[in-house]
CSV table of C-alpha atoms and ligand atoms in Angstrom, one decimal:
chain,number,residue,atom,x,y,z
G,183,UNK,CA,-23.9,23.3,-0.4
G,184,UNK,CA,-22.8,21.3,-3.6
G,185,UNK,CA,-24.1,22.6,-6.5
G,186,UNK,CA,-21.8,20.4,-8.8
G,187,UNK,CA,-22.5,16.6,-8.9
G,188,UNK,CA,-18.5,15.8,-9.2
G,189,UNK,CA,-16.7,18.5,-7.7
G,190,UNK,CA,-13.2,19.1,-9.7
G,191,UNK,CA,-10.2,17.8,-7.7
G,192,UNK,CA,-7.5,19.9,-7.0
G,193,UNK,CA,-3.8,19.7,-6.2
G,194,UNK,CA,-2.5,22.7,-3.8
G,195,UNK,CA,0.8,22.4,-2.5
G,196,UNK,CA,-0.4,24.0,0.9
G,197,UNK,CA,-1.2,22.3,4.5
G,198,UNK,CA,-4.8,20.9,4.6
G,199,UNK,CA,-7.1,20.6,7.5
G,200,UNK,CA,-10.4,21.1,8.2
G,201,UNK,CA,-12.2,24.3,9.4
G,202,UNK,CA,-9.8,26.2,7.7
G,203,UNK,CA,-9.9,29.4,5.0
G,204,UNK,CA,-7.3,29.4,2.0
G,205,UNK,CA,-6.3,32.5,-0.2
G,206,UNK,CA,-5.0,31.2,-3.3
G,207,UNK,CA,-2.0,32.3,-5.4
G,208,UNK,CA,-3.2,34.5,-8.3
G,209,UNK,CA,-2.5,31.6,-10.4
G,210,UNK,CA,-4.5,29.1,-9.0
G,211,UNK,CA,-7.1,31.8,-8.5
G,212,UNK,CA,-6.9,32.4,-12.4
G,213,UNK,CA,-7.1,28.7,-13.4
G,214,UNK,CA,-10.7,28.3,-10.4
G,215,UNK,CA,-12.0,31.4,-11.4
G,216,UNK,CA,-11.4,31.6,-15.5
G,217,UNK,CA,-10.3,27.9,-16.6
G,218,UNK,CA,-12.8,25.6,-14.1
G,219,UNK,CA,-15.1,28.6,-13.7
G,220,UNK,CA,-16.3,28.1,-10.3
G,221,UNK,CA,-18.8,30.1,-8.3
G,222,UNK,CA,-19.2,31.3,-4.8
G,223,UNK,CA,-20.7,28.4,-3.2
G,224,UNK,CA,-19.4,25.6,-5.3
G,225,UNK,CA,-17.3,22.6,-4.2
G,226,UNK,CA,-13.9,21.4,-5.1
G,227,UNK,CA,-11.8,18.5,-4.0
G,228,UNK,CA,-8.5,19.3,-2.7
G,229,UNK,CA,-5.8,17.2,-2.1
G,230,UNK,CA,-1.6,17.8,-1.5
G,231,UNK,CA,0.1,15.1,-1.3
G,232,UNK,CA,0.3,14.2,2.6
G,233,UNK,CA,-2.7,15.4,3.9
G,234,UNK,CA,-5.2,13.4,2.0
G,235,UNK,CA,-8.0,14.5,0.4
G,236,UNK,CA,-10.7,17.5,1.6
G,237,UNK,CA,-14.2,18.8,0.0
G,238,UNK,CA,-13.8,22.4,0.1
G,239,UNK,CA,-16.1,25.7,-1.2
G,240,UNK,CA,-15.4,28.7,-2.7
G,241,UNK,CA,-16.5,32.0,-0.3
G,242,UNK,CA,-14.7,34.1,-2.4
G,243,UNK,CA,-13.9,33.9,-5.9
G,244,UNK,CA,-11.1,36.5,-7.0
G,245,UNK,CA,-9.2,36.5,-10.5
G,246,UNK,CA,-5.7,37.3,-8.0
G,247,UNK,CA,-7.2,35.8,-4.4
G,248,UNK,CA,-10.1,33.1,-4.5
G,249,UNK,CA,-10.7,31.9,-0.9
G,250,UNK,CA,-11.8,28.4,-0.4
G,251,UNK,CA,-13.2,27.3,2.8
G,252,UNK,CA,-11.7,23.4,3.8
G,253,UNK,CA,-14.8,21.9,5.2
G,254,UNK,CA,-14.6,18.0,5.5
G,255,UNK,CA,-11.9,15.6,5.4
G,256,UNK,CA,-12.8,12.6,2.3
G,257,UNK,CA,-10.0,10.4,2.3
G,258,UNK,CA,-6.9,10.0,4.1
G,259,UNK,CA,-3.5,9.9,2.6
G,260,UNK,CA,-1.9,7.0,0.6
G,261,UNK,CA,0.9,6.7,-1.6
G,262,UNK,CA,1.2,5.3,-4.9
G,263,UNK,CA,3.3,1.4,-4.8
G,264,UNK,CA,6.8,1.7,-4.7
G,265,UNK,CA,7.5,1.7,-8.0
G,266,UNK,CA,9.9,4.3,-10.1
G,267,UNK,CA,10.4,5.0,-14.3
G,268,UNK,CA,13.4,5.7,-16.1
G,269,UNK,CA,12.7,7.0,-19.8
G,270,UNK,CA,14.5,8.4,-22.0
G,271,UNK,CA,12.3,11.2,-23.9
G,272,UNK,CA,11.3,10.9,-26.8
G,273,UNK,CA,9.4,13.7,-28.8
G,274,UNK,CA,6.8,16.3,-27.1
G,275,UNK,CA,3.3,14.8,-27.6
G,276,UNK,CA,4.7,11.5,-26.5
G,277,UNK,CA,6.6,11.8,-23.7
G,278,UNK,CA,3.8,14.0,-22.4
G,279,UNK,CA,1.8,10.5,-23.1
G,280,UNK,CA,4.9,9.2,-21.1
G,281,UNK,CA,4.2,11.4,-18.2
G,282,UNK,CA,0.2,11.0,-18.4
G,283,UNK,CA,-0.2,7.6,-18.2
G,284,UNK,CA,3.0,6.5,-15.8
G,285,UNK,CA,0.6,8.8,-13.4
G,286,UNK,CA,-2.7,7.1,-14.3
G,287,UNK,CA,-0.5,4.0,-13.8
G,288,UNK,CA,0.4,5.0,-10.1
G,289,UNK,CA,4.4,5.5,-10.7
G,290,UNK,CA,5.8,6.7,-7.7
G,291,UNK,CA,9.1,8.7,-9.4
G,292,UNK,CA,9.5,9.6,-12.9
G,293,UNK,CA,13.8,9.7,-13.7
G,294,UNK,CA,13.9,11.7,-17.4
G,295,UNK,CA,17.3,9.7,-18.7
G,296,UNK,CA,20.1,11.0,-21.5
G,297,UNK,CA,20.8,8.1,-23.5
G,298,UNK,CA,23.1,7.8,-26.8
G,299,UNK,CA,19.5,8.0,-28.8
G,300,UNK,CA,17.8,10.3,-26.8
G,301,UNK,CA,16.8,12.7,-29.8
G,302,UNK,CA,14.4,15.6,-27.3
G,303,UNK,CA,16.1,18.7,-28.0
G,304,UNK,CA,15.3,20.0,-24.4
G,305,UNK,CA,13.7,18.3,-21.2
G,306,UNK,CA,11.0,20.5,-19.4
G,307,UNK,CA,10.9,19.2,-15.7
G,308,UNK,CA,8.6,21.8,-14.8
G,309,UNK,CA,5.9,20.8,-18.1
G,310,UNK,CA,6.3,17.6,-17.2
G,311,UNK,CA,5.5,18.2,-13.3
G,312,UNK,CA,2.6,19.9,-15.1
G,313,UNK,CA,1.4,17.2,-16.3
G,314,UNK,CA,2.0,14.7,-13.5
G,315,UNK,CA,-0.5,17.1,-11.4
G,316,UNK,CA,-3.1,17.4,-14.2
G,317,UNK,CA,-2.9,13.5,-14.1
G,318,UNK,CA,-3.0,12.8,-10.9
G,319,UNK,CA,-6.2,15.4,-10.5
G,320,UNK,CA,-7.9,13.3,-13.2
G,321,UNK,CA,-7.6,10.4,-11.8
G,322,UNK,CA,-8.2,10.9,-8.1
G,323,UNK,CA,-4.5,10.0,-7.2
G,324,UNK,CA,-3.8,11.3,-3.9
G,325,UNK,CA,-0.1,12.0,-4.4
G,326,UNK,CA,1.9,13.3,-7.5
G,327,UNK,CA,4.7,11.5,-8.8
G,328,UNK,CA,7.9,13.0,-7.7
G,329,UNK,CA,10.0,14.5,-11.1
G,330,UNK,CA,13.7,14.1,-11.0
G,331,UNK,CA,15.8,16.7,-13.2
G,332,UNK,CA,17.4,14.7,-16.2
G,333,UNK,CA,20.5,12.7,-15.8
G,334,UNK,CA,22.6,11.2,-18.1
G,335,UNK,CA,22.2,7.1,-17.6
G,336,UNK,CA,25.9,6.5,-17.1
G,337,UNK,CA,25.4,8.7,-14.3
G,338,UNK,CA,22.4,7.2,-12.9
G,339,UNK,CA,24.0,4.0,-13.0
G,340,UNK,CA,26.9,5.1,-10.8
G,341,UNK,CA,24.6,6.7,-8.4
G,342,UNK,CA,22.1,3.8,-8.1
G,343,UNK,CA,20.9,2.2,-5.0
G,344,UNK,CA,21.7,-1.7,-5.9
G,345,UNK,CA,18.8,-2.9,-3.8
G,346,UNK,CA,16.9,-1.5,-6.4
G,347,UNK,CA,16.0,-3.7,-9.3
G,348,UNK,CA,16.2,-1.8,-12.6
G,349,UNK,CA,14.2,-3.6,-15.2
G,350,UNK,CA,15.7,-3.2,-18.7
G,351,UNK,CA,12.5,-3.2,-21.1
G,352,UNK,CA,15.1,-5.0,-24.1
G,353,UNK,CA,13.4,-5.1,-27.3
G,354,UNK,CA,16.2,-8.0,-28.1
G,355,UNK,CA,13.9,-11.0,-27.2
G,356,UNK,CA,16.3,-12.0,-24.6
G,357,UNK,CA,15.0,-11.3,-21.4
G,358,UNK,CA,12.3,-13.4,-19.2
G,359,UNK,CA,9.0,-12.3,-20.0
G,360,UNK,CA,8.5,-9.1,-18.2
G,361,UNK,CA,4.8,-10.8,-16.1
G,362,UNK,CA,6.8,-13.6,-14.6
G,363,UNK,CA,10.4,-10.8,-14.0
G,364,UNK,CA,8.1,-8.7,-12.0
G,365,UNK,CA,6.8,-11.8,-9.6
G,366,UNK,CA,9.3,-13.3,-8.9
G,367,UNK,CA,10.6,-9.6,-7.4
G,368,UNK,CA,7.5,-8.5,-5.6
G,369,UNK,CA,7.5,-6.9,-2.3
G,370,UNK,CA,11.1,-5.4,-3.7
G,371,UNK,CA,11.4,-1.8,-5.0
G,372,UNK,CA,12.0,-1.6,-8.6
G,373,UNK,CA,12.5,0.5,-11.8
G,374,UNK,CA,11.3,-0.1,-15.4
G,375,UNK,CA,13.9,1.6,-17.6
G,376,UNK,CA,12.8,2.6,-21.5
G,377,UNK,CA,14.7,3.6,-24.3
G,378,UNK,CA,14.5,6.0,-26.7
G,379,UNK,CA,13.1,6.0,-30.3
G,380,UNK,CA,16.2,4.2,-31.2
G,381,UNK,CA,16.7,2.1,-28.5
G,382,UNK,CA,19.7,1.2,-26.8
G,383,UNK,CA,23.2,1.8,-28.1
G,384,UNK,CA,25.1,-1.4,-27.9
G,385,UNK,CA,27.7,0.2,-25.1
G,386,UNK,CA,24.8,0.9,-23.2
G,387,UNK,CA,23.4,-2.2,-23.2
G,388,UNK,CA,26.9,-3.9,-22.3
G,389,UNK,CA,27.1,-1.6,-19.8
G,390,UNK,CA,23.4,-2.3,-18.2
G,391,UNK,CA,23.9,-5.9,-18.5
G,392,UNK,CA,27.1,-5.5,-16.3
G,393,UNK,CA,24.7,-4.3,-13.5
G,394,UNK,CA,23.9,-7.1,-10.9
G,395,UNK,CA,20.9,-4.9,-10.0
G,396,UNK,CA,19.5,-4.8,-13.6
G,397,UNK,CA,17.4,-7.4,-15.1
G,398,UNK,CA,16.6,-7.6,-18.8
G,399,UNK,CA,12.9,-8.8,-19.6
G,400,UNK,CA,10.7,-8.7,-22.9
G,401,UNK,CA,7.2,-7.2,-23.5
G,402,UNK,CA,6.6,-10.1,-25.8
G,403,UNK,CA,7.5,-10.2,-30.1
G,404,UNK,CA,6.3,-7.0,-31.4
G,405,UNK,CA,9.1,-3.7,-31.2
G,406,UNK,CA,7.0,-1.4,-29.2
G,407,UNK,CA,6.8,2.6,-29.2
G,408,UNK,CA,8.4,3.6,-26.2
G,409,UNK,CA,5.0,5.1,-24.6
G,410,UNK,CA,3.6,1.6,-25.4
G,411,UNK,CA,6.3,-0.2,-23.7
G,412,UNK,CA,5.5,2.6,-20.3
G,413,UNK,CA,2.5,2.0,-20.6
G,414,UNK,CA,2.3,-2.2,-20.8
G,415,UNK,CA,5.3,-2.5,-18.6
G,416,UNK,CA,3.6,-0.9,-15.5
G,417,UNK,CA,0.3,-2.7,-16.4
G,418,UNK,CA,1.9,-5.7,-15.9
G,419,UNK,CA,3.9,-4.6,-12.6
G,420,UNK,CA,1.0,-3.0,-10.9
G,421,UNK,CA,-1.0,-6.9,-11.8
G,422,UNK,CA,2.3,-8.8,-10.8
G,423,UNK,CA,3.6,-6.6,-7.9
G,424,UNK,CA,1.8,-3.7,-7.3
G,425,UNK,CA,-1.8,-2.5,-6.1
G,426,UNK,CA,-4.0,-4.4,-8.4
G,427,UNK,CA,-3.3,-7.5,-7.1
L,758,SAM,N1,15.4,-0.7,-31.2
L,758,SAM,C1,14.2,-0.2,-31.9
L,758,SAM,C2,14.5,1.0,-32.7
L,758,SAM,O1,15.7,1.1,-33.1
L,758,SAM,O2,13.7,1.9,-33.0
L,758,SAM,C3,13.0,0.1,-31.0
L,758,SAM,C4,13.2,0.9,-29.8
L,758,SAM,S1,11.6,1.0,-29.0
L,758,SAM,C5,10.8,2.1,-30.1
L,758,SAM,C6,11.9,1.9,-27.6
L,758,SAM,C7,12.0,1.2,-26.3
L,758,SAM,O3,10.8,0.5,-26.0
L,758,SAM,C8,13.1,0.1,-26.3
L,758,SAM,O4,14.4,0.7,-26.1
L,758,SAM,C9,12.6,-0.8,-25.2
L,758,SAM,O5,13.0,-0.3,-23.9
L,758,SAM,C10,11.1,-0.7,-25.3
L,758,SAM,N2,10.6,-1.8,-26.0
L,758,SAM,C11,9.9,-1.8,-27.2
L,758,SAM,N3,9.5,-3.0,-27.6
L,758,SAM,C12,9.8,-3.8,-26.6
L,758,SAM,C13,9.6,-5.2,-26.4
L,758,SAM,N4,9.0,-6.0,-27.2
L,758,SAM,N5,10.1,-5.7,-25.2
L,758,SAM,C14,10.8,-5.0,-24.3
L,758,SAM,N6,11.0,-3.7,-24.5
L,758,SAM,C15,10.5,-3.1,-25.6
């Protein structure tokens, strides 16, 4: 029985189904057994990312090998709207802000970019998959947004699906409003794309502009940080186009 009123969700990258007995890895054990502190008997949420979402207990807690018995199937599977984000990093605390909040925001594929400006010394995939889990556990996502290894955007660009609309977040004032850019494409897959600290080069924003897949639009007068400019331009998309409509 539940001894906790909101059981803690977890993300295990294992098959789930119900009636079945888990041994965890001796991390995961670590992080049950020392970091959420659970007890023989308490409940956790599990989720993986296809299965949907199960109310387990622990039988067995281990610091190496916790056990956790799966015992009722919550919620079935659904993935976030089809919606991807190219940023270029920008320095720790905020591109972990970056990472956080794309996932609150239900991004579906997060594309770390190399841009002239780009001034992160080093891009941590694996920190930033980190992250994306912690996020999604907090805020009862039941998929994780999928992390691509950084790319250079000149390469993206050659590799890029055209059916794919990238929206350019352009700080120049020149683009449609970003609200009435994203309704006019919904129902299509898309991208928002962000620079870095110091924006754009002016090559690179020839070069984009050249694109017939990308579309430059404007998150209104003010120059915005870059997690700002995340963060407001998937509001708007998940109003315009995605699931809060
Ligand atoms: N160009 C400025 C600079 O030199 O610092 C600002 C860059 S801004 C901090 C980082 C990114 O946020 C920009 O490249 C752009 O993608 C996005 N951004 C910021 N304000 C914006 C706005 N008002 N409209 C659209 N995009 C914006």
């Amino acid at each position: 029985m539940s001894k906790t009123k909101n059981p803690p969700r977890l993300f295990l990258d294992v098959p789930l189904s119900e009636n079945r007995e888990l041994t965890l890895s001796p991390d995961t054990s670590h992080y049950i057994c020392n970091v959420m502190r659970l007890k023989q008997g308490e409940n956790i949420i599990c989720f993986n990312g296809a299965d949907g979402e199960y109310l387990c207990a622990v039988t067995l807690p281990h610091k190496k090998q916790t056990v956790l018995r799966i015992d009722r199937f919550l919620r079935p599977f659904a993935a976030a709207p089809d919606i991807w984000l190219l940023f270029a990093p920008v320095k720790k605390e905020r591109t972990d802000y970056i990472i956080e909040k794309a996932t609150e925001l239900g991004i579906s594929k997060i594309l770390p970019v190399y841009t002239a400006y780009t001034n992160a010394e080093t891009v941590r995939t694996e920190r930033y998959r980190a992250q994306a889990v912690e996020a999604a556990e907090q805020c009862r996502r039941l998929d994780v947004p999928e992390i691509i290894p950084v790319q250079t955007l000149t390469n993206i660009l050659k590799n890029w699906d055209i059916n794919r609309i990238i929206f350019l977040m352009d700080e120049s004032g020149g683009g449609q409003p970003a609200l009435e850019s994203f309704q006019t494409a919904a129902g299509k897959p898309a991208a928002i794309l962000v620079g870095p600290e110091g924006g754009f080069s002016e090559e690179e924003l020839l070069l984009l502009r050249r694109q017939p897949f990308v579309r430059g639009v404007s998150l209104g007068p003010r120059i915005l940080r870059a997690e700002t400019a995340v963060a407001a331009a998937l509001a708007l998309w998940q109003a315009a186009a995605g699931d809060w409509k």
